[in-house]
PDB file of C-alpha atoms in Angstrom:
ATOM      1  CA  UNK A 287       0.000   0.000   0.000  1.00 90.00           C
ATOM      2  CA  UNK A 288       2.648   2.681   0.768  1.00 85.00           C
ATOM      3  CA  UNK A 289       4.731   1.636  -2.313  1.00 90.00           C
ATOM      4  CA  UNK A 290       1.768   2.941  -4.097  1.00 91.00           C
ATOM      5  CA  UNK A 291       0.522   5.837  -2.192  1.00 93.00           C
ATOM      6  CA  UNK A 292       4.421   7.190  -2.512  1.00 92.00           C
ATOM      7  CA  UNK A 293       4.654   6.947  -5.818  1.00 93.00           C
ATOM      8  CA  UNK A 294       0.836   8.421  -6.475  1.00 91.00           C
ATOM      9  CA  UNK A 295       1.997  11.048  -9.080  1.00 91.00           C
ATOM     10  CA  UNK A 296       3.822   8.321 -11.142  1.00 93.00           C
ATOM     11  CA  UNK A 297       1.196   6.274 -11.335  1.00 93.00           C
ATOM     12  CA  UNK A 298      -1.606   9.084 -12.085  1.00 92.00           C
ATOM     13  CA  UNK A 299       1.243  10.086 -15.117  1.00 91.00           C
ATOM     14  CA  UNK A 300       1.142   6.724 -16.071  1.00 91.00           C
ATOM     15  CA  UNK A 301      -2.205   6.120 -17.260  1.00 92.00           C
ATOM     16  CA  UNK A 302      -5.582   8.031 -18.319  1.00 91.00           C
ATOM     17  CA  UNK A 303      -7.642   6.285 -16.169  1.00 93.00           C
ATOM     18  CA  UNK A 304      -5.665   5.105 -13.167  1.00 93.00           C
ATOM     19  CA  UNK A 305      -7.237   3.189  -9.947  1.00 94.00           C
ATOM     20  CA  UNK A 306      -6.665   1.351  -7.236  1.00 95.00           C
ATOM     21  CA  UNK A 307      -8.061  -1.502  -4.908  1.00 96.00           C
ATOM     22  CA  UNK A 308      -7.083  -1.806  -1.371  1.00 97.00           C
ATOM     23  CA  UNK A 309      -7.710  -5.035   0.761  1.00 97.00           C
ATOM     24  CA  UNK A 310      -8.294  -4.482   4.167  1.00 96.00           C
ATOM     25  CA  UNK A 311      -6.872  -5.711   7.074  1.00 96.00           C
ATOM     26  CA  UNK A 312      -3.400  -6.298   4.873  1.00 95.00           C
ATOM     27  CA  UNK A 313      -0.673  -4.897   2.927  1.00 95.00           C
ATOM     28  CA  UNK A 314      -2.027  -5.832  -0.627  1.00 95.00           C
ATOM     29  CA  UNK A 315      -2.814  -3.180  -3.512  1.00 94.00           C
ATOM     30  CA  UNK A 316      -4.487  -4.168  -6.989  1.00 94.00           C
ATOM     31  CA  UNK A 317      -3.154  -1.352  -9.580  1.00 94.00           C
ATOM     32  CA  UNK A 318      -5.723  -0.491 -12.290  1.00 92.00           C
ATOM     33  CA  UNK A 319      -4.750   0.774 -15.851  1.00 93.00           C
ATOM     34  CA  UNK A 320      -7.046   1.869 -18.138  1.00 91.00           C
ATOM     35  CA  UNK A 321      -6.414   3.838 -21.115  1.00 90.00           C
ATOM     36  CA  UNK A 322      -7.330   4.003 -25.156  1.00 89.00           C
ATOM     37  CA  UNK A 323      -5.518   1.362 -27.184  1.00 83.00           C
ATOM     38  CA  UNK A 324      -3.988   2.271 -30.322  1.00 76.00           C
ATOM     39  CA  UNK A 325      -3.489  -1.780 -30.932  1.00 65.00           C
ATOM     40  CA  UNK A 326      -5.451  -1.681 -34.704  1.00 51.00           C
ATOM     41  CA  UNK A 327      -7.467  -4.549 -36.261  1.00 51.00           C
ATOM     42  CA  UNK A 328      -9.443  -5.239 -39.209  1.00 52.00           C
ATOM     43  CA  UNK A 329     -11.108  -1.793 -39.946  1.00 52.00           C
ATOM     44  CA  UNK A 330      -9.051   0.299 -37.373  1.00 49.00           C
ATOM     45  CA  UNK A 331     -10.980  -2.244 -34.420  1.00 52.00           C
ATOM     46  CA  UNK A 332      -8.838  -4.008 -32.259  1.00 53.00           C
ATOM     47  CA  UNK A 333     -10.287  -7.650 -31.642  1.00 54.00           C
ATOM     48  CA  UNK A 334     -11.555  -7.984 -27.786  1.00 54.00           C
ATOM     49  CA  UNK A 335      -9.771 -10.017 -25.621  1.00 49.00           C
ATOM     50  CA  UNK A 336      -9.649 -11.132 -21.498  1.00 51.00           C
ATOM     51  CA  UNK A 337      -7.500 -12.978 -19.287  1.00 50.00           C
ATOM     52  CA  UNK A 338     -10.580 -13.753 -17.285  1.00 53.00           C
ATOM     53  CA  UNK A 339     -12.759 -16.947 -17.276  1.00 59.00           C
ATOM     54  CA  UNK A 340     -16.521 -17.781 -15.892  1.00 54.00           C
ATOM     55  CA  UNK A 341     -14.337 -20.338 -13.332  1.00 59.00           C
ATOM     56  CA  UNK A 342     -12.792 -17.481 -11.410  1.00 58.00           C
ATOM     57  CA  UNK A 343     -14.841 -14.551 -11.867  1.00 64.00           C
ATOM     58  CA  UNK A 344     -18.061 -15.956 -10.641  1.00 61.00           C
ATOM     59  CA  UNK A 345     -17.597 -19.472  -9.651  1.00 69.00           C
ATOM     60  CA  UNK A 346     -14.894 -18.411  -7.233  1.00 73.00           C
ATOM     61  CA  UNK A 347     -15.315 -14.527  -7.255  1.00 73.00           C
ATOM     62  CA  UNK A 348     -18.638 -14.788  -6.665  1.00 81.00           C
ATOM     63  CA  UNK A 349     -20.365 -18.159  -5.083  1.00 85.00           C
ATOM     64  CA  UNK A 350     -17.776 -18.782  -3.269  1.00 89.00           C
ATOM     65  CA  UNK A 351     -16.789 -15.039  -1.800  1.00 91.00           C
ATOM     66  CA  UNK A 352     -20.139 -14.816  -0.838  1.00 92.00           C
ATOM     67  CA  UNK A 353     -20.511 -18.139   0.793  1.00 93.00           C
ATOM     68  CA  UNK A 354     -17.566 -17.554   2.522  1.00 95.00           C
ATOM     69  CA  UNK A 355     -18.609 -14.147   3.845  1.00 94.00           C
ATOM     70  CA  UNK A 356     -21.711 -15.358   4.906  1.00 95.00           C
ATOM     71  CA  UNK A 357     -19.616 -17.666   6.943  1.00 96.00           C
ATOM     72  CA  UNK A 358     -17.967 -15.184   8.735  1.00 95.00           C
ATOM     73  CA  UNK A 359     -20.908 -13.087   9.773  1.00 94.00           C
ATOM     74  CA  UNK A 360     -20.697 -15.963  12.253  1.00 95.00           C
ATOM     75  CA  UNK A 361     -17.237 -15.652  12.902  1.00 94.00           C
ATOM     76  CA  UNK A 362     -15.868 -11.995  11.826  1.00 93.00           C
ATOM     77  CA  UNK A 363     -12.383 -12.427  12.164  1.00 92.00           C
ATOM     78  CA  UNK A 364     -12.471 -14.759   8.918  1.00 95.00           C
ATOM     79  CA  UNK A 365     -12.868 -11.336   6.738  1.00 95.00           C
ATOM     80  CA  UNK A 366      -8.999 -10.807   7.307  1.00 95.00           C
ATOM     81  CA  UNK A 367      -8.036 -13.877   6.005  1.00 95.00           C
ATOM     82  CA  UNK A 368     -11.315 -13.857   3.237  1.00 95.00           C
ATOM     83  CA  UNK A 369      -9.371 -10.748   1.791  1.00 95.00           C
ATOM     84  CA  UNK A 370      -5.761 -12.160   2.095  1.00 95.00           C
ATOM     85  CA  UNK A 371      -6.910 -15.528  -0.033  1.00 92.00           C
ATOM     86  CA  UNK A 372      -9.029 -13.407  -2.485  1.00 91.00           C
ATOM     87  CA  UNK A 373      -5.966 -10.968  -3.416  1.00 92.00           C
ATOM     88  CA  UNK A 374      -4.071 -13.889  -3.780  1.00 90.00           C
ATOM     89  CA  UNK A 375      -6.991 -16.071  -5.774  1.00 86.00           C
ATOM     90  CA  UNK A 376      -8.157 -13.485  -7.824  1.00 85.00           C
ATOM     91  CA  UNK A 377      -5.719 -10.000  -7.864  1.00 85.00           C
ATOM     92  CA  UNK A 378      -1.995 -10.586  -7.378  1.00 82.00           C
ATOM     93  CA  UNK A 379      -1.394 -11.896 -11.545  1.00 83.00           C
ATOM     94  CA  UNK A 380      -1.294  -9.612 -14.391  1.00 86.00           C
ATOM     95  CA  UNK A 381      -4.706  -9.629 -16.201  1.00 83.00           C
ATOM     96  CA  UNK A 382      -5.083  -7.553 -19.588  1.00 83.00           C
ATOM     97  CA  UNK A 383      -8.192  -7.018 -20.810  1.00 82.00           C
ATOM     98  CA  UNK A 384      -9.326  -4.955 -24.131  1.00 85.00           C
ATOM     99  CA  UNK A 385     -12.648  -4.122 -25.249  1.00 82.00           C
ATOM    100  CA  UNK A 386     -14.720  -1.367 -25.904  1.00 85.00           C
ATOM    101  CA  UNK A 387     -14.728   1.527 -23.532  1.00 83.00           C
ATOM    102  CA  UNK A 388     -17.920   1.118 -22.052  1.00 84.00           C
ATOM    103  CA  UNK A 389     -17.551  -3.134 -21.100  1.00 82.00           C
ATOM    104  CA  UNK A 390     -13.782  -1.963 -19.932  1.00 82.00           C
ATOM    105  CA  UNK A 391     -15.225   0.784 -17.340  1.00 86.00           C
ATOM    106  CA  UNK A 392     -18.286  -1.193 -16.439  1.00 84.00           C
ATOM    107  CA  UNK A 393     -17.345  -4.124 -13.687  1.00 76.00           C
ATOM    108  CA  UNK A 394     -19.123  -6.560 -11.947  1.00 73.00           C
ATOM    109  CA  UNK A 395     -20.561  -5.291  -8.584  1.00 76.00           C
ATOM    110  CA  UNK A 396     -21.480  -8.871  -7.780  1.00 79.00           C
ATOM    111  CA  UNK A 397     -24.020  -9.515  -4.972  1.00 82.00           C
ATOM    112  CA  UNK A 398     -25.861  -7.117  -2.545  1.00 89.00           C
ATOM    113  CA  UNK A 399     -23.592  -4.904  -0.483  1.00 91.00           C
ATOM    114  CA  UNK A 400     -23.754  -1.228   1.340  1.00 93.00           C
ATOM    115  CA  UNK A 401     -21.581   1.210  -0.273  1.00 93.00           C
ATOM    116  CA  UNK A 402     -20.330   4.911   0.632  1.00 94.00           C
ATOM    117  CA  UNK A 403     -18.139   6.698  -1.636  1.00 95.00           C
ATOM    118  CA  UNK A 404     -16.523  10.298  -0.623  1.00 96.00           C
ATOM    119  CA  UNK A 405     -14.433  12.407  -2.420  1.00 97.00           C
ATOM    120  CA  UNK A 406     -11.142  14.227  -0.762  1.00 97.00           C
ATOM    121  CA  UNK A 407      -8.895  16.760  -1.867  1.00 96.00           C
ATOM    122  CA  UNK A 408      -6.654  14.793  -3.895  1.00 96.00           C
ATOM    123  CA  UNK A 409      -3.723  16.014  -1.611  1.00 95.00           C
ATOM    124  CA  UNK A 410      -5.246  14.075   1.344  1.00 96.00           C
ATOM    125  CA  UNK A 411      -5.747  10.313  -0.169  1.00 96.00           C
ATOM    126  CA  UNK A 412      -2.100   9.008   1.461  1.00 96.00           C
ATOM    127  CA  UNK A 413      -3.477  10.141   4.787  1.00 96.00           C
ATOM    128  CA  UNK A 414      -6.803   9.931   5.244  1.00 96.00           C
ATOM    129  CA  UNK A 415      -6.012   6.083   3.772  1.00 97.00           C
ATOM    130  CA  UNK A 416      -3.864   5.790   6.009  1.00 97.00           C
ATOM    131  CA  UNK A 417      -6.314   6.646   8.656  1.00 96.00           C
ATOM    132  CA  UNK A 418      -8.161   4.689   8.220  1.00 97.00           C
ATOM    133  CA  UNK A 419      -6.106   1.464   7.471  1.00 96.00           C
ATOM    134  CA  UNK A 420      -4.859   2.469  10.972  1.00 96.00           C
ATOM    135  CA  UNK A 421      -8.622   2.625  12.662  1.00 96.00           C
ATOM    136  CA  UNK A 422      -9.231  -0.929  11.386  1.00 96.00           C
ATOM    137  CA  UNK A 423      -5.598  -1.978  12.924  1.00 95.00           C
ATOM    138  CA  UNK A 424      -6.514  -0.420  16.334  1.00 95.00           C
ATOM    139  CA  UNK A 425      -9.986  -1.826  16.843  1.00 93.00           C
ATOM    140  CA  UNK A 426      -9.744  -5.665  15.838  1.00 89.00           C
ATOM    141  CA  UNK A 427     -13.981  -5.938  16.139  1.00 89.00           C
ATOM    142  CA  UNK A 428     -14.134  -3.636  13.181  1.00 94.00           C
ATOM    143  CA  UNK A 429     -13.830  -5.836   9.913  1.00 94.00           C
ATOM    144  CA  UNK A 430     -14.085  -4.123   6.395  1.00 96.00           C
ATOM    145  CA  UNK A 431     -14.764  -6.422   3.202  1.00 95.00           C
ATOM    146  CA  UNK A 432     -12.691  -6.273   0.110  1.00 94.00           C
ATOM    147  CA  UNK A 433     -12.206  -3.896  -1.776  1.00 93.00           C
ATOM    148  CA  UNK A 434     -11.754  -0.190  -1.420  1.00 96.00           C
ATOM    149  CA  UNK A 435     -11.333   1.465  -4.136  1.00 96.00           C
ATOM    150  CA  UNK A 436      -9.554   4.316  -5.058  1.00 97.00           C
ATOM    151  CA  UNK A 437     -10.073   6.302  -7.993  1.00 95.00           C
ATOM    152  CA  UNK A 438      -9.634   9.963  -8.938  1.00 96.00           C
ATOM    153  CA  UNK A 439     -11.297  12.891 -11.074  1.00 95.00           C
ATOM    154  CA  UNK A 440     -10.489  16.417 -12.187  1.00 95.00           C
ATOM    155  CA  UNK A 441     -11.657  19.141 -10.236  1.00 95.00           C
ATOM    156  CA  UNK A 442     -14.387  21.215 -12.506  1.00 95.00           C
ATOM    157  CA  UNK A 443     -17.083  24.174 -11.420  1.00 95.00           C
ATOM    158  CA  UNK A 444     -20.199  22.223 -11.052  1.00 96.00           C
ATOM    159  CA  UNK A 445     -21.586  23.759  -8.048  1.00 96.00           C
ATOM    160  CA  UNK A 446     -22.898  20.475  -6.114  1.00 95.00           C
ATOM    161  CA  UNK A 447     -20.320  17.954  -7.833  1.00 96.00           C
ATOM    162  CA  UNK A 448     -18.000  16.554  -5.161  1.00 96.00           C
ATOM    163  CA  UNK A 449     -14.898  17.611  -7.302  1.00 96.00           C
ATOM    164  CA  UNK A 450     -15.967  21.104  -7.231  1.00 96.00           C
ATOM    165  CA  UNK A 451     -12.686  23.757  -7.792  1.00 94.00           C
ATOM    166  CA  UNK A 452     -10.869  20.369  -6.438  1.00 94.00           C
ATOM    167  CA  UNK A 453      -8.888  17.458  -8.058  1.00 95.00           C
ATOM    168  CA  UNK A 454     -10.391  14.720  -5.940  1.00 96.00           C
ATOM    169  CA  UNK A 455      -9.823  11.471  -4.937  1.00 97.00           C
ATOM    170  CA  UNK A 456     -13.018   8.969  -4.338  1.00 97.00           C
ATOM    171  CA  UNK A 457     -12.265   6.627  -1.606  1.00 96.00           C
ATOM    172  CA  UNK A 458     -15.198   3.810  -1.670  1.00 95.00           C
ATOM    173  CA  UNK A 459     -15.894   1.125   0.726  1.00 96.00           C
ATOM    174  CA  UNK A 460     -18.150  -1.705   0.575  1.00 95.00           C
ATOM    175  CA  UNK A 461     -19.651  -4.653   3.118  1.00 95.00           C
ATOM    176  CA  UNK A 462     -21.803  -6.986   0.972  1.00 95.00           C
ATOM    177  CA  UNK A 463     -24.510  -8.706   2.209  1.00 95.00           C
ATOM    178  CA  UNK A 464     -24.290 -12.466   1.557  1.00 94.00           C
ATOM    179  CA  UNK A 465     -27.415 -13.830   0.768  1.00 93.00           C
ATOM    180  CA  UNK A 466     -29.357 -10.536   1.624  1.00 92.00           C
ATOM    181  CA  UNK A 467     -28.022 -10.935   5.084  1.00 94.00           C
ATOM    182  CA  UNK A 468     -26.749  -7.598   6.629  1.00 91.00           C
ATOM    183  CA  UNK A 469     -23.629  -7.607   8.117  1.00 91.00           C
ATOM    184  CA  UNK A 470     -22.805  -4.915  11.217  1.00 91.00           C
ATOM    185  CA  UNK A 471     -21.388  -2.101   9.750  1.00 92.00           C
ATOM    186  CA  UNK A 472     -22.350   1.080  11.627  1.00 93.00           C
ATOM    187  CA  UNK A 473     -18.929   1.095  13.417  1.00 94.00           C
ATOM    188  CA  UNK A 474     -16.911   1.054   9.910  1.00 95.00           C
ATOM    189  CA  UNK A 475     -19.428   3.577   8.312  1.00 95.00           C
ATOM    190  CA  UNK A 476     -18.765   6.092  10.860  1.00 95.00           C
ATOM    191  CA  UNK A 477     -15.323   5.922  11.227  1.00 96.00           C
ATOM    192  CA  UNK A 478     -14.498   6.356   7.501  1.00 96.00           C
ATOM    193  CA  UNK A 479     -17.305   9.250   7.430  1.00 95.00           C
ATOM    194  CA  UNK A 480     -15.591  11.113  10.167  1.00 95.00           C
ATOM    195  CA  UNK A 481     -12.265  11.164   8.386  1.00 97.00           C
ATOM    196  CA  UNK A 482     -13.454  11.888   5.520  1.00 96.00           C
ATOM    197  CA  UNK A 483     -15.276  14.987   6.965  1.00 95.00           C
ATOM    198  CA  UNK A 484     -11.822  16.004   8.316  1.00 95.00           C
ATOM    199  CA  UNK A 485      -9.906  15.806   5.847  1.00 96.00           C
ATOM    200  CA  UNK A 486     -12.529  18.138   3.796  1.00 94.00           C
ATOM    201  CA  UNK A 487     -14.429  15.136   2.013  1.00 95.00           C
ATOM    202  CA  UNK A 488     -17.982  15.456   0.312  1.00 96.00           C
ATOM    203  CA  UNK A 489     -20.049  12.388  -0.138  1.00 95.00           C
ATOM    204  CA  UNK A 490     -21.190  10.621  -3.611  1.00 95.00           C
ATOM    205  CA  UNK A 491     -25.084  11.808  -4.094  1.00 92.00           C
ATOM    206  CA  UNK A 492     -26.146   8.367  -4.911  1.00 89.00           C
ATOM    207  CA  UNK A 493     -24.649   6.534  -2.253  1.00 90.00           C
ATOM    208  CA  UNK A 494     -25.360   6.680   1.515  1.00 86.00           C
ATOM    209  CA  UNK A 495     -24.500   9.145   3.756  1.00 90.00           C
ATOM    210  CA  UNK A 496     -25.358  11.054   7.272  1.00 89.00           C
ATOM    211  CA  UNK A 497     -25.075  14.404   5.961  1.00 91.00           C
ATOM    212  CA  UNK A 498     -27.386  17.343   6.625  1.00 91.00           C
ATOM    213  CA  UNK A 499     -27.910  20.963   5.112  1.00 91.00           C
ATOM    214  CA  UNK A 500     -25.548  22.348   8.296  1.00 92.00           C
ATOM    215  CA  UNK A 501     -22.816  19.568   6.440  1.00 93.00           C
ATOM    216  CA  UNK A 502     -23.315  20.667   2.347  1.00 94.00           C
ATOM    217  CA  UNK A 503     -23.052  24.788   3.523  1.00 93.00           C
ATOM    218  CA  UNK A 504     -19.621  23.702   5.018  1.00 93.00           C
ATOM    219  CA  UNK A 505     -18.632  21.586   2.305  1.00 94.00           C
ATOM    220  CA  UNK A 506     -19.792  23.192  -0.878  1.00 95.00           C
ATOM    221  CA  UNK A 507     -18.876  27.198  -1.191  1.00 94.00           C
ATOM    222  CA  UNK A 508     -22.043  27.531  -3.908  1.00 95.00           C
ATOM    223  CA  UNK A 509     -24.600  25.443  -1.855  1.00 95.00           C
ATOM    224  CA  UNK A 510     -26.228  29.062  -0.686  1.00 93.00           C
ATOM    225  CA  UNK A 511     -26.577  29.976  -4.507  1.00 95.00           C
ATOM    226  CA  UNK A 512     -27.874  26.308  -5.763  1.00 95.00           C
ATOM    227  CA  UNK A 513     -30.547  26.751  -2.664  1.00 94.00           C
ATOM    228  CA  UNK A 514     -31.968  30.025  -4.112  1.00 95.00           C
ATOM    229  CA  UNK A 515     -32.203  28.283  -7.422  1.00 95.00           C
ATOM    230  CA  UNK A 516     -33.772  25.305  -6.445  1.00 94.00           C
ATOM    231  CA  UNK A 517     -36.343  27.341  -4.066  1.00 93.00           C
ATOM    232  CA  UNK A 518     -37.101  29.773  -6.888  1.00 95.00           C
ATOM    233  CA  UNK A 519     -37.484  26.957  -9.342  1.00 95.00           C
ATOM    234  CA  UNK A 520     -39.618  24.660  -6.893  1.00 94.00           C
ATOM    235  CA  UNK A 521     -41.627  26.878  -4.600  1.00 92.00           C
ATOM    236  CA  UNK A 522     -43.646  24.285  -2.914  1.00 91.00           C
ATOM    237  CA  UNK A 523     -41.062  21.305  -2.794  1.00 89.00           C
ATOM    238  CA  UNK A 524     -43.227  19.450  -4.976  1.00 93.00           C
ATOM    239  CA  UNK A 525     -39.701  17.583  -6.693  1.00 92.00           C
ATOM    240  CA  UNK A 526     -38.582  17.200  -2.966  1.00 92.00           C
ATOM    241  CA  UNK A 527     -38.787  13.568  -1.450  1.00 92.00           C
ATOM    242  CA  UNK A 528     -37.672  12.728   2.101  1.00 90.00           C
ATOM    243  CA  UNK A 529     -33.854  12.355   1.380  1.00 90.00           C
ATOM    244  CA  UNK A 530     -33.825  16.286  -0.339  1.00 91.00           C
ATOM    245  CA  UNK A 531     -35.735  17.181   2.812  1.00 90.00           C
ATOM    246  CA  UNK A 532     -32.537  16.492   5.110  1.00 88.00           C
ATOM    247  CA  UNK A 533     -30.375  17.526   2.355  1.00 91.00           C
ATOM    248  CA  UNK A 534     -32.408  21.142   1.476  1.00 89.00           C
ATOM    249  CA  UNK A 535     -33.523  22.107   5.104  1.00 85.00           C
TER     250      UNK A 535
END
């Protein structure tokens, strides 16, 4: 993890599209490339190709991960070693794939899970992932599932996008829920929110979140101005639902 998080501006130079996937509760790093091919075929198409296989990516990547986390809602300490044997199963070999752009940015998502996604000034990600790596090392109860991943964006002047006047990084974590089950998570969830707040995060829209109005004023310098819109716009909240309530007053 630090080899990469030391060398972030190499790897950001490196490639248009440039990830990352952390595995909790270890050491281990997945590095993502993902950039336009200029590889030519018949007609200027390059044929698609995959290192991956139906065997690994759901027999194993899926039944089987999700099996095995259902096991461990019994017995939580097996997540540490679930995300140890999956890096080592599914992540730690090369794999190349090409295709077109939008089957090479789509992924599997695989079975139900809880997700929250922030972004951070793109300045912070070494230590704010670091904080949190650290908060999962210093309270053993608290398991994370694999991944989180790490991607980044340009800032831009969209008044309520999360990269507004910032280049951002989007730290996202997950804990599925094998077999519908739901798996404690309230501990995690508020430990990664409050360091994301401090280190001057701003949640994904579409994923969950505890913010409030008092939260988006601090956050977002135009919320004030997007407010007078939407009030002028909507007069008698009649686009509002109960999640824009809490957001909006």
């Amino acid at each position: 993890l630090l080899q990469v998080l030391d060398h972030l501006e190499d790897h950001l130079k490196r490639s248009e599209y440039f990830r990352f996937l952390w595995f909790p509760h270890s050491e281990n790093v997945s590095v993502i490339y993902q950039d336009p091919t200029n590889k030519a075929g018949p007609k200027g198409l390059h044929p698609p190709s995959s290192s991956a296989s139906w065997l690994w990516d759901y027999a194993v990547g899926y039944y089987l991960l999700e099996f095995l986390l259902w096991i461990s809602t019994f017995v939580p300490s097996l997540v540490c070693w679930i995300n140890r044997f999956f890096f080592w199963l599914l992540f730690s070999s090369r794999v190349e794939n090409i295709a077109l752009s939008y089957k090479i940015f789509n992924y599997e998502c695989r079975f139900k899970q809880h997700v929250q996604d922030w972004a951070i000034p793109i300045e912070k990600t070494k230590e704010a992932l670091l904080e949190l790596k650290a908060a999962l090392e210093n309270n053993p109860k608290m398991v994370a599932h694999y991944p989180v991943e790490v991607r980044f964006a340009r800032g831009d002047e969209i008044w309520l996008s999360p990269c507004f006047q910032q280049d951002s990084c989007y730290m996202n974590i997950i804990m599925y829920r094998p077999y519908g089950k739901n798996v404690p998570r309230l501990n995690y969830w508020l430990t990664y929110e409050g360091i994301m707040k401090k280190h001057g995060g701003r949640p994904h829209w579409a994923k969950a979140h505890s913010c409030t109005r008092k939260d988006f004023e601090k956050m977002y310098p135009a919320f004030p101005k997007f407010c007078s819109v939407r009030e002028k716009l909507d007069p008698t909240g009649m686009f509002l639902n109960t999640y824009l309530e809490k957001v909006f007053y």
